[in-house]
Coordinates of C-alpha atoms in Angstrom, one line a residue:
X13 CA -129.5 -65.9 -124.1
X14 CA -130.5 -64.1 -120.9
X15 CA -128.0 -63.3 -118.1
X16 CA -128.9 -64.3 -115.1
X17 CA -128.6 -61.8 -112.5
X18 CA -126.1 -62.6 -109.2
X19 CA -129.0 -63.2 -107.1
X20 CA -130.6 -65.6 -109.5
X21 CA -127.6 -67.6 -110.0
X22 CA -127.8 -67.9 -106.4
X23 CA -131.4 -69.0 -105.7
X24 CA -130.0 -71.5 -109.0
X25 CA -127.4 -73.4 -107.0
X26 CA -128.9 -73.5 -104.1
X27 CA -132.3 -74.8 -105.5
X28 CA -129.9 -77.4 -107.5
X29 CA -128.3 -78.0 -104.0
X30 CA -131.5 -78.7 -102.3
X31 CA -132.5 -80.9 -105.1
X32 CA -128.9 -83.3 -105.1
X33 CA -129.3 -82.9 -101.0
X34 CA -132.6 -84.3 -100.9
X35 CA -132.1 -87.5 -102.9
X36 CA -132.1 -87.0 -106.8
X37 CA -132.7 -90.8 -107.3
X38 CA -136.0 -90.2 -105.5
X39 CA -137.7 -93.6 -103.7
X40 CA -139.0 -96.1 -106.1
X41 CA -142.5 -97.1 -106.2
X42 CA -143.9 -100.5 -105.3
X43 CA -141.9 -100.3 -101.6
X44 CA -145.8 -101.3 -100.2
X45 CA -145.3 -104.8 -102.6
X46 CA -145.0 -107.6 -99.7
X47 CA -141.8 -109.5 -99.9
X48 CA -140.9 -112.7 -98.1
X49 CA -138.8 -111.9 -94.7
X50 CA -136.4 -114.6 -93.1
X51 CA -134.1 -112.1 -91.9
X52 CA -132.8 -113.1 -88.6
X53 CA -133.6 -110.3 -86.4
X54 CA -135.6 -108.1 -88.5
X55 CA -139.0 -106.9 -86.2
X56 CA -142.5 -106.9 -87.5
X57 CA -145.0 -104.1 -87.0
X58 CA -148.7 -105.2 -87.9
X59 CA -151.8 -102.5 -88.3
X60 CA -155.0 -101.6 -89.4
X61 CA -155.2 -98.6 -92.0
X62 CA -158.5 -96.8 -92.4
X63 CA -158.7 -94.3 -95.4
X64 CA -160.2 -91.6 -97.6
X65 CA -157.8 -92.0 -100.2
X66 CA -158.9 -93.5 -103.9
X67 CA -157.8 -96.7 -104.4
X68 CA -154.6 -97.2 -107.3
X69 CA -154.6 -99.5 -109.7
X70 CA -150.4 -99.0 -109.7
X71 CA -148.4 -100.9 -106.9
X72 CA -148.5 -97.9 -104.2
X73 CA -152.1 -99.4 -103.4
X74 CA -153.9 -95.9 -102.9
X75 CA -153.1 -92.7 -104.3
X76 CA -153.5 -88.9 -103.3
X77 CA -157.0 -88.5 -104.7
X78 CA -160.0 -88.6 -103.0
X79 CA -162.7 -91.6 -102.0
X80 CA -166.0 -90.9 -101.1
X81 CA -165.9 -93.6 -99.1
X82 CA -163.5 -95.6 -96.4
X83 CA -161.4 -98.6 -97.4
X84 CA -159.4 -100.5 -95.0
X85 CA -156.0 -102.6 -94.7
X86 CA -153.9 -104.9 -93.0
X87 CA -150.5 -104.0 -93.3
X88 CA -147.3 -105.7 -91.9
X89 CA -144.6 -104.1 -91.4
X90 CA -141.0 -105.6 -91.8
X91 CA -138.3 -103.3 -90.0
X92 CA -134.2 -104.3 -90.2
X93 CA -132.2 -105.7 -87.1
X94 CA -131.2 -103.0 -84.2
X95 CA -127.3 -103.2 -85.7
X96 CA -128.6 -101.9 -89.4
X97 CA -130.2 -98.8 -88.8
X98 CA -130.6 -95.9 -86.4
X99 CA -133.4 -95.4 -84.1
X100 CA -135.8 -92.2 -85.6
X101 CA -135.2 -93.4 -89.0
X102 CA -137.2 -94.7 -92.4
X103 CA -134.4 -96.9 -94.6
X104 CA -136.0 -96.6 -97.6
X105 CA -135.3 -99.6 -100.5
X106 CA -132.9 -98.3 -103.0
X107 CA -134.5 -100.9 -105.4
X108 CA -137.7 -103.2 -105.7
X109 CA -138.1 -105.8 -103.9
X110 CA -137.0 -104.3 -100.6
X111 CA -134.0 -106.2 -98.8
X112 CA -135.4 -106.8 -95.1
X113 CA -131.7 -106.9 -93.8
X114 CA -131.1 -103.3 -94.7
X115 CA -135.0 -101.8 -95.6
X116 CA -138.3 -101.4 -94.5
X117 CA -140.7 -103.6 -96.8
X118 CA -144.1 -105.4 -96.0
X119 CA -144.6 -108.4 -95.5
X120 CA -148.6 -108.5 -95.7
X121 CA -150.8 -106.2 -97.3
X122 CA -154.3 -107.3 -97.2
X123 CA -157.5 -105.2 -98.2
X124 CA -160.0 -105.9 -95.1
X125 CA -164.0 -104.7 -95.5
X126 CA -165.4 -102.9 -92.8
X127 CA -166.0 -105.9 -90.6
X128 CA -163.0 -107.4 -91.2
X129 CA -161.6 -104.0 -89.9
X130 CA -163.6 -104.2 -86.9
X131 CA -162.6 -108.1 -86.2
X132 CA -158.9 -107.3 -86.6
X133 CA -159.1 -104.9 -84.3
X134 CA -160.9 -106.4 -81.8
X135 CA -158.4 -109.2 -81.7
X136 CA -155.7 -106.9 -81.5
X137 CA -157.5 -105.0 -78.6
X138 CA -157.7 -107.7 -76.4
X139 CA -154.2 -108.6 -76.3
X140 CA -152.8 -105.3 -76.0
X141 CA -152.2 -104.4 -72.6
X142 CA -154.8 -101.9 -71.1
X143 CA -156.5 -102.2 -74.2
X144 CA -154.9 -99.2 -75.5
X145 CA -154.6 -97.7 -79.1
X146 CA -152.8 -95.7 -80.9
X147 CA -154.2 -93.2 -83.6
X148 CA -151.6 -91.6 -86.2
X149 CA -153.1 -89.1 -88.3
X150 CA -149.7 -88.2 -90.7
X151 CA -149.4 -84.3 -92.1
X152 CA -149.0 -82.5 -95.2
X153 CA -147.0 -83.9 -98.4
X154 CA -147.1 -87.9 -97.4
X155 CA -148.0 -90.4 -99.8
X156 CA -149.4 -93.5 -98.6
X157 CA -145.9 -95.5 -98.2
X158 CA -144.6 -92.5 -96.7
X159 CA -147.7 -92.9 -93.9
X160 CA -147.2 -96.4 -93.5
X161 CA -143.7 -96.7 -93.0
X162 CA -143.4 -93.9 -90.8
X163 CA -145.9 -95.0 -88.7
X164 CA -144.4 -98.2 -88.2
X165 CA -140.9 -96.4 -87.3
X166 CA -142.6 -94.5 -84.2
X167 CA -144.5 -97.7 -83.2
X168 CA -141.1 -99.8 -83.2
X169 CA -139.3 -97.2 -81.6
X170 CA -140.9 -95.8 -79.1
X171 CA -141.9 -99.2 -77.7
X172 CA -145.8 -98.1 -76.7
X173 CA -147.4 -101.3 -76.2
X174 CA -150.2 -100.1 -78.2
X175 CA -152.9 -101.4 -80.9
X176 CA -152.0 -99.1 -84.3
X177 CA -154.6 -97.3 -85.9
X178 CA -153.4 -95.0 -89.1
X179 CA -155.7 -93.0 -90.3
X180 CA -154.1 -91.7 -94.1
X181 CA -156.3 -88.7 -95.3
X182 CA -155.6 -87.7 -99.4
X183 CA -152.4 -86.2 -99.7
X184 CA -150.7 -86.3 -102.8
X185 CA -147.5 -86.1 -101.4
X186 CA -145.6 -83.1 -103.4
X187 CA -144.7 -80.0 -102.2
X188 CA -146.7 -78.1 -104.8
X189 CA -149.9 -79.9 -103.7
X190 CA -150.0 -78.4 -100.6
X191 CA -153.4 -76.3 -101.6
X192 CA -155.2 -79.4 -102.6
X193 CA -154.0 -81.4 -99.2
X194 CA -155.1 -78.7 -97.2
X195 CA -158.8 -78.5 -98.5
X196 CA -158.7 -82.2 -98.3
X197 CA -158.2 -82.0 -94.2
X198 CA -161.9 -80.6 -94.3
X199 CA -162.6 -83.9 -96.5
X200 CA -161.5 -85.9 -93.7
X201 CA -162.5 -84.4 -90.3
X202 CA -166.3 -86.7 -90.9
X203 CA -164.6 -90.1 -91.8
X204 CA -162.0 -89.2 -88.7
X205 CA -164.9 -88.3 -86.7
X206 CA -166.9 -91.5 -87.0
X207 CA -163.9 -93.6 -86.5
X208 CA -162.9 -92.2 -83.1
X209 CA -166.2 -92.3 -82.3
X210 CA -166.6 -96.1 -82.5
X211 CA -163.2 -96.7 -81.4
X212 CA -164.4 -94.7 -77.9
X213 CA -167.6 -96.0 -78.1
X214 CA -166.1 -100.2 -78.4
X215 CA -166.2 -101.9 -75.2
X216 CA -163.1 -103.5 -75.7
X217 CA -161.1 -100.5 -76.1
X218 CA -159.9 -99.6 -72.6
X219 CA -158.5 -96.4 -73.9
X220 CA -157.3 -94.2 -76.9
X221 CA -154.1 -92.1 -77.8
X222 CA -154.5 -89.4 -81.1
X223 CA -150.8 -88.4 -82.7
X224 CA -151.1 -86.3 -85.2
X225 CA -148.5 -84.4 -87.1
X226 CA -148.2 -81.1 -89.2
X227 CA -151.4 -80.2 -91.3
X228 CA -153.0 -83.8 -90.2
X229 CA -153.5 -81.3 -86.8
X230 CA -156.2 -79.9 -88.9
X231 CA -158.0 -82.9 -89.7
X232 CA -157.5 -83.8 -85.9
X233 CA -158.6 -80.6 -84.2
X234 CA -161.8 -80.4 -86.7
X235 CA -163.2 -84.1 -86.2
X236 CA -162.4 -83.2 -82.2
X237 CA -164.5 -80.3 -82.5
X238 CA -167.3 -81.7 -84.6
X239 CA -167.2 -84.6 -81.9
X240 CA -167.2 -82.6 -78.7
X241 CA -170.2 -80.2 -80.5
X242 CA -172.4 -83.7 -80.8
X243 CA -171.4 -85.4 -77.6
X244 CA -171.0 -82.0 -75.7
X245 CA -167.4 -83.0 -75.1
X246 CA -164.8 -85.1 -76.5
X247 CA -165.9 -89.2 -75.7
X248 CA -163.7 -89.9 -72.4
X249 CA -161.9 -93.2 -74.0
X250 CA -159.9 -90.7 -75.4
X251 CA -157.2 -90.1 -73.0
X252 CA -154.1 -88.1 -74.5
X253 CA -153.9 -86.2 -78.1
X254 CA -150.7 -85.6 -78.9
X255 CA -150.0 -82.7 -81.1
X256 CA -146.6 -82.8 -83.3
X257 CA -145.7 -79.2 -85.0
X258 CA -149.1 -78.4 -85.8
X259 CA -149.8 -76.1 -88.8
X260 CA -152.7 -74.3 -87.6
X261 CA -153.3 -70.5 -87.1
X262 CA -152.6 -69.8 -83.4
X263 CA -156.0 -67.9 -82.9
X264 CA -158.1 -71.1 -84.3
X265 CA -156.2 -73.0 -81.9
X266 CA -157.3 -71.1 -79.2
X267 CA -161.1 -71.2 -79.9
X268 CA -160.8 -74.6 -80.5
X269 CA -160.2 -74.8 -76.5
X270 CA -163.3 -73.0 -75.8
X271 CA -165.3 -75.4 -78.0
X272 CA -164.6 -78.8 -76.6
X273 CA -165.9 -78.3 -73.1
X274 CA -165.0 -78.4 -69.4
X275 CA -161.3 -78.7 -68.8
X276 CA -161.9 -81.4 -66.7
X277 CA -163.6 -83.5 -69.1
X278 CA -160.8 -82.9 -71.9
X279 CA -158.3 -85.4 -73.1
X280 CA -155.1 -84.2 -71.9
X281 CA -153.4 -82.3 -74.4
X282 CA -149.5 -82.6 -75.3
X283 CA -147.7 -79.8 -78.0
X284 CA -144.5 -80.5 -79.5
X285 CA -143.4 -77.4 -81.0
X286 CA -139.7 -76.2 -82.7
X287 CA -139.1 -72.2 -83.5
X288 CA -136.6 -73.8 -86.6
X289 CA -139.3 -75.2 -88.4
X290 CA -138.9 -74.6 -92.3
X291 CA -142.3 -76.1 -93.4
X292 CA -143.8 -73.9 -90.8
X293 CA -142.3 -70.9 -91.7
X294 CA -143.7 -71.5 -95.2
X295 CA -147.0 -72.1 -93.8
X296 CA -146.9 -69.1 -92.1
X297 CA -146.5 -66.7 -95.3
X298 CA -149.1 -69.1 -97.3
X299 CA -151.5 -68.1 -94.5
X300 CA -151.7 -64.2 -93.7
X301 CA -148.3 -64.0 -91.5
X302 CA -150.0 -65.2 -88.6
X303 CA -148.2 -67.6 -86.5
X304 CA -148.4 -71.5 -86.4
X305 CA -148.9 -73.0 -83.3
X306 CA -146.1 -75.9 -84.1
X307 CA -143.3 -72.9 -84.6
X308 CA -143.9 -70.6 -81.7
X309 CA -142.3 -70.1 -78.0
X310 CA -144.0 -71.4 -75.1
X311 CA -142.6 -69.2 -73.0
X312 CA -143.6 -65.8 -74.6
X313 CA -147.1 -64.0 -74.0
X314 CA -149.6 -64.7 -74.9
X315 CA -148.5 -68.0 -75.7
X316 CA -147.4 -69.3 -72.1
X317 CA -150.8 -68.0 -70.2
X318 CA -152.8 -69.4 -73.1
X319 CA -151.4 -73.3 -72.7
X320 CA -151.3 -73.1 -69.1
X321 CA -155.2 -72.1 -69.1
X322 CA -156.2 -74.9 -70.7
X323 CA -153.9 -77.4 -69.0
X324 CA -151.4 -78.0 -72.3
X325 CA -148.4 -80.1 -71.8
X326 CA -145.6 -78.3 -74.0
X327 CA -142.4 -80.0 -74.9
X328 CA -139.9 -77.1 -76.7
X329 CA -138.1 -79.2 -79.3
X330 CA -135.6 -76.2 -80.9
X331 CA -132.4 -77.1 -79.9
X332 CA -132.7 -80.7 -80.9
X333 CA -130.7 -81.6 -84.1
X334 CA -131.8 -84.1 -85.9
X335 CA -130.9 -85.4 -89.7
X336 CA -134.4 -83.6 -90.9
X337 CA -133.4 -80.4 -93.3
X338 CA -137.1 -79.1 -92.9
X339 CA -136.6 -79.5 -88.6
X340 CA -140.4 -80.6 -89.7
X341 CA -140.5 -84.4 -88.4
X342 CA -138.3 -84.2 -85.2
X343 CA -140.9 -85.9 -83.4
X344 CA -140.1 -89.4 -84.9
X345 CA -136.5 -88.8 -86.0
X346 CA -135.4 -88.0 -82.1
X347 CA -134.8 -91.4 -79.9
X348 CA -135.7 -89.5 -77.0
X349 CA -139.1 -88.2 -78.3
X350 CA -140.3 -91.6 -79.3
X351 CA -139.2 -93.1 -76.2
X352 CA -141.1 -90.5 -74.8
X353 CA -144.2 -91.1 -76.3
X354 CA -144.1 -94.7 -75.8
X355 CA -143.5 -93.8 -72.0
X356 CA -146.2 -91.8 -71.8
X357 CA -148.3 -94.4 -73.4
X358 CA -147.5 -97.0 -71.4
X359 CA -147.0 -95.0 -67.6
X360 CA -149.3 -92.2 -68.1
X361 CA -146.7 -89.6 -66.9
X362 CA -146.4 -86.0 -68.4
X363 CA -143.3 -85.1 -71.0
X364 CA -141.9 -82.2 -69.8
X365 CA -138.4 -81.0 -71.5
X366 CA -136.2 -82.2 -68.8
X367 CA -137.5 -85.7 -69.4
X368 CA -136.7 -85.3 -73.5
X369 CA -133.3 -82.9 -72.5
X370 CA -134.3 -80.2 -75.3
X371 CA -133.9 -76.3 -74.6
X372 CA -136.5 -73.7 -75.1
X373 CA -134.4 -71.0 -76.3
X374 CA -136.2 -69.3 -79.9
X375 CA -134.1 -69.5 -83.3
X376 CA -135.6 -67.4 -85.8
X377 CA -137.4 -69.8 -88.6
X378 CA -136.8 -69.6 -92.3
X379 CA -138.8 -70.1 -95.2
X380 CA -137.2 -71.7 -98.1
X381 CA -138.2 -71.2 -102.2
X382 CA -141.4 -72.7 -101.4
X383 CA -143.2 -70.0 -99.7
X384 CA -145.0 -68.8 -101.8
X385 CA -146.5 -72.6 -103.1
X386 CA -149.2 -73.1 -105.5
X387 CA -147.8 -69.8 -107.3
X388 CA -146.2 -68.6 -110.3
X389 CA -143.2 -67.5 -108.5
X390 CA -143.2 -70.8 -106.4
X391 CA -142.9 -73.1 -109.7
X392 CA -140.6 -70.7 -111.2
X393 CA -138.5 -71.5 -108.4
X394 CA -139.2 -75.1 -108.1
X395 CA -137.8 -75.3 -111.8
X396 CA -134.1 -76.4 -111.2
X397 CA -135.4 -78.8 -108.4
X398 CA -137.5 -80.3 -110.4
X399 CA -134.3 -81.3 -113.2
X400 CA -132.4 -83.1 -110.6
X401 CA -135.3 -84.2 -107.9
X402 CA -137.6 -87.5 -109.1
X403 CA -140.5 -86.6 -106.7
X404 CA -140.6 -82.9 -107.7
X405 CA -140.3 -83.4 -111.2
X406 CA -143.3 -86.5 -111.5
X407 CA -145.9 -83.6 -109.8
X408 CA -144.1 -80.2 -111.5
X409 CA -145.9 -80.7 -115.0
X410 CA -149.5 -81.1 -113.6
X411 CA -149.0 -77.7 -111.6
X412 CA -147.8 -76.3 -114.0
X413 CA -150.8 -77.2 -116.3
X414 CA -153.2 -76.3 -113.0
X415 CA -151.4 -72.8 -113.1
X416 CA -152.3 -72.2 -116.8
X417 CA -155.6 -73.2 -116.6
X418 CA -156.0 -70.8 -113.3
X419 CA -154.5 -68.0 -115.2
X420 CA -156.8 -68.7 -118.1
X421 CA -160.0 -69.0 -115.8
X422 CA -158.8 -65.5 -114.3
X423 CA -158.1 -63.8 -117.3
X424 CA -161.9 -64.8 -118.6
X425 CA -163.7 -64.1 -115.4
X426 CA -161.9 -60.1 -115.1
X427 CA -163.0 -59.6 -119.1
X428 CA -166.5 -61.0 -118.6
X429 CA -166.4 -58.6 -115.6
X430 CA -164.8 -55.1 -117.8
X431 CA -167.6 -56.1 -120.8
X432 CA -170.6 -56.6 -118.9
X433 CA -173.4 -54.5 -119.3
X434 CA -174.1 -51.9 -116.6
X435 CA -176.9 -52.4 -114.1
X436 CA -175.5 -56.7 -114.4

């Protein structure tokens, strides 16, 4: 038997650590299956989905792969009385069927064609006040159910008297996926695109609202871009994009800005960024060292003269504390930030930090034993996670197979090279 060296031992426990810390039991699937809700107190959150993701013939409805083209839900939310749960979080059923007293479950889940789509939403529309919407793009590593029920949490508790739009792109929610999620952002930019486009373009909608979170910044920024290129600027319905720990390299950020037109014509722009952001930090070695926008400090150069050129509301969310290990989803999990956005929503006024009480002061990010994912070394140290951790362990064999078969591919393509004839 091997010794395993001191250091080992210790990227052993606290891999095994991570893995009891993070739920070994893992979140059972059919949590989308509609139950019945007579719950006294329980509130209901209803919304139209638009996706690229395949449909699944299992009960989580749609999977991580990818559609050529869009399908479309009706989803109702159930979410448990004020007294059995805290404001910022998902309660996740333990078991299936959901209890509505203690979890969130659905209680309607209904495909909808195109038209139907478009129906719902106009009946929505018109009895929202100011005709507003609300588009959530989610990020990186969310299933569908993860999507949904979040969604539903930051509708519920920020209050924004809003129409919900989610837009779910194909993630296949693992942490070892996070190559394939982010080539399937550029999947998603066109279908985004066109939605926003006839949402800005409906004369019912008075106007829209974009939050998007993580790498679903990507997906956001692009379909933005492509729009603004067509239109020559960004459709004016469009009224505030909010941008939650983006995961995009700072310098495409900033040519994004020069690509979307007159400053006066843009939506106006809000960045929620934390300098403790572990998912970040990962990103950020994945991607050439170079930083990502969600994870640095507003008030260092060039950073401060950049936002302030292009009019960038920045809200410094580093000293907030939240239960989130990652410091990756503060933007739903704080009370104060979803209050915010629902005031924002709703009055139209600017978040600045005094109005969410958070500091701008930098903590150093860290990268945990995922850095290097979609490598050798990364499932090598994903091993002991996956023994104790459901949702790493379901995705760890397929990697490991993708791995091989990358390997093999290599290995073939540098012999062809060594044996090939010269002058080829």
């Amino acid at each position: 038997m091997k010794v395993v060296s001191g250091r080992g031992r210790h990227v052993l426990a606290c891999a095994l650590l991570f893995g009891l810390l993070t739920g070994c039991a893992g979140r059972p699937d059919g949590a989308l299956i509609p139950v019945p809700d007579a719950v006294p107190g329980t509130s209901r959150v209803d919304m139209v989905v638009a996706t690229v993701r395949e449909r699944s013939d299992g009960p989580d409805i749609f999977n991580g792969e990818r559609a050529r083209t869009p399908s479309y839900a009706e989803i109702e939310v159930s979410i448990p009385p004020a007294g059995a749960r805290k404001i910022g979080d998902v309660q996740w059923p333990r078991s299936i069927p959901g209890n509505p007293a203690t979890d969130f479950v659905t209680t309607k889940l209904d495909d909808l064609t195109q038209d139907q789509a478009i129906t719902w939403f106009h009946n929505r529309i018109n009895r929202t006040p100011g005709r507003q919407a609300l588009v959530f793009v989610h990020g990186y590593n969310q299933r569908f159910d993860d999507a949904v029920f979040r969604f539903a949490q930051i509708i519920h508790d920020s209050g924004a008297p809003v129409t919900p739009v989610l837009f779910t792109w194909p993630s296949r929610g693992s942490l070892l996926a996070y190559g394939y999620d982010r080539e399937s952002t550029s999947f998603s930019r066109d279908a985004l695109e066109r939605l926003l486009t006839f949402m800005a373009k409906d004369p019912n909608v008075g106007e829209i609202s974009i939050l998007a979170h993580s790498m679903g910044n990507v997906v956001t920024l692009e379909a933005l871009r492509q729009m603004a290129i067509r239109n020559g600027r960004i459709l004016p319905k469009i009224k505030y994009v909010m941008l939650a720990a983006p995961d995009v390299d700072v310098d495409v950020f900033s040519t994004f800005f020069n690509e979307i037109g007159k400053a006066s014509q843009r939506p106006d722009f809000t960045l929620f960024v934390s300098q403790d952001d572990r998912a970040l930090a990962v990103s950020r070695r994945v991607w050439g060292d170079v930083p990502r926008v969600g994870a640095v400090d507003p008030e260092q150069e060039p950073f401060r003269t950049e936002f302030e050129k292009n009019n960038i509301n920045v809200v410094d969310l580093t000293k907030l504390r939240t239960n989130d290990p990652l410091a990756h989803g503060k933007f739903a999990a704080s009370p104060k930030v979803v209050q915010a956005i629902g005031a924002r929503l709703a009055e139209g006024q600017t978040m600045t930090d005094s109005r969410v009480g958070v500091g701008e002061h930098i903590i150093k990010a860290t990268s945990d034993a995922a850095a290097t994912v979609g490598t050798a070394a990364g499932l090598v140290i994903a091993a002991p996670v996956a023994v104790v951790d459901e949702n790493t362990r379901s995705h760890y064999g397929q990697h490991v197979n993708q791995l091989g078969r990358s390997v093999s591919d290599t290995a073939e393509s540098g012999a062809s090279v060594v044996t090939a004839p010269k002058g080829n």
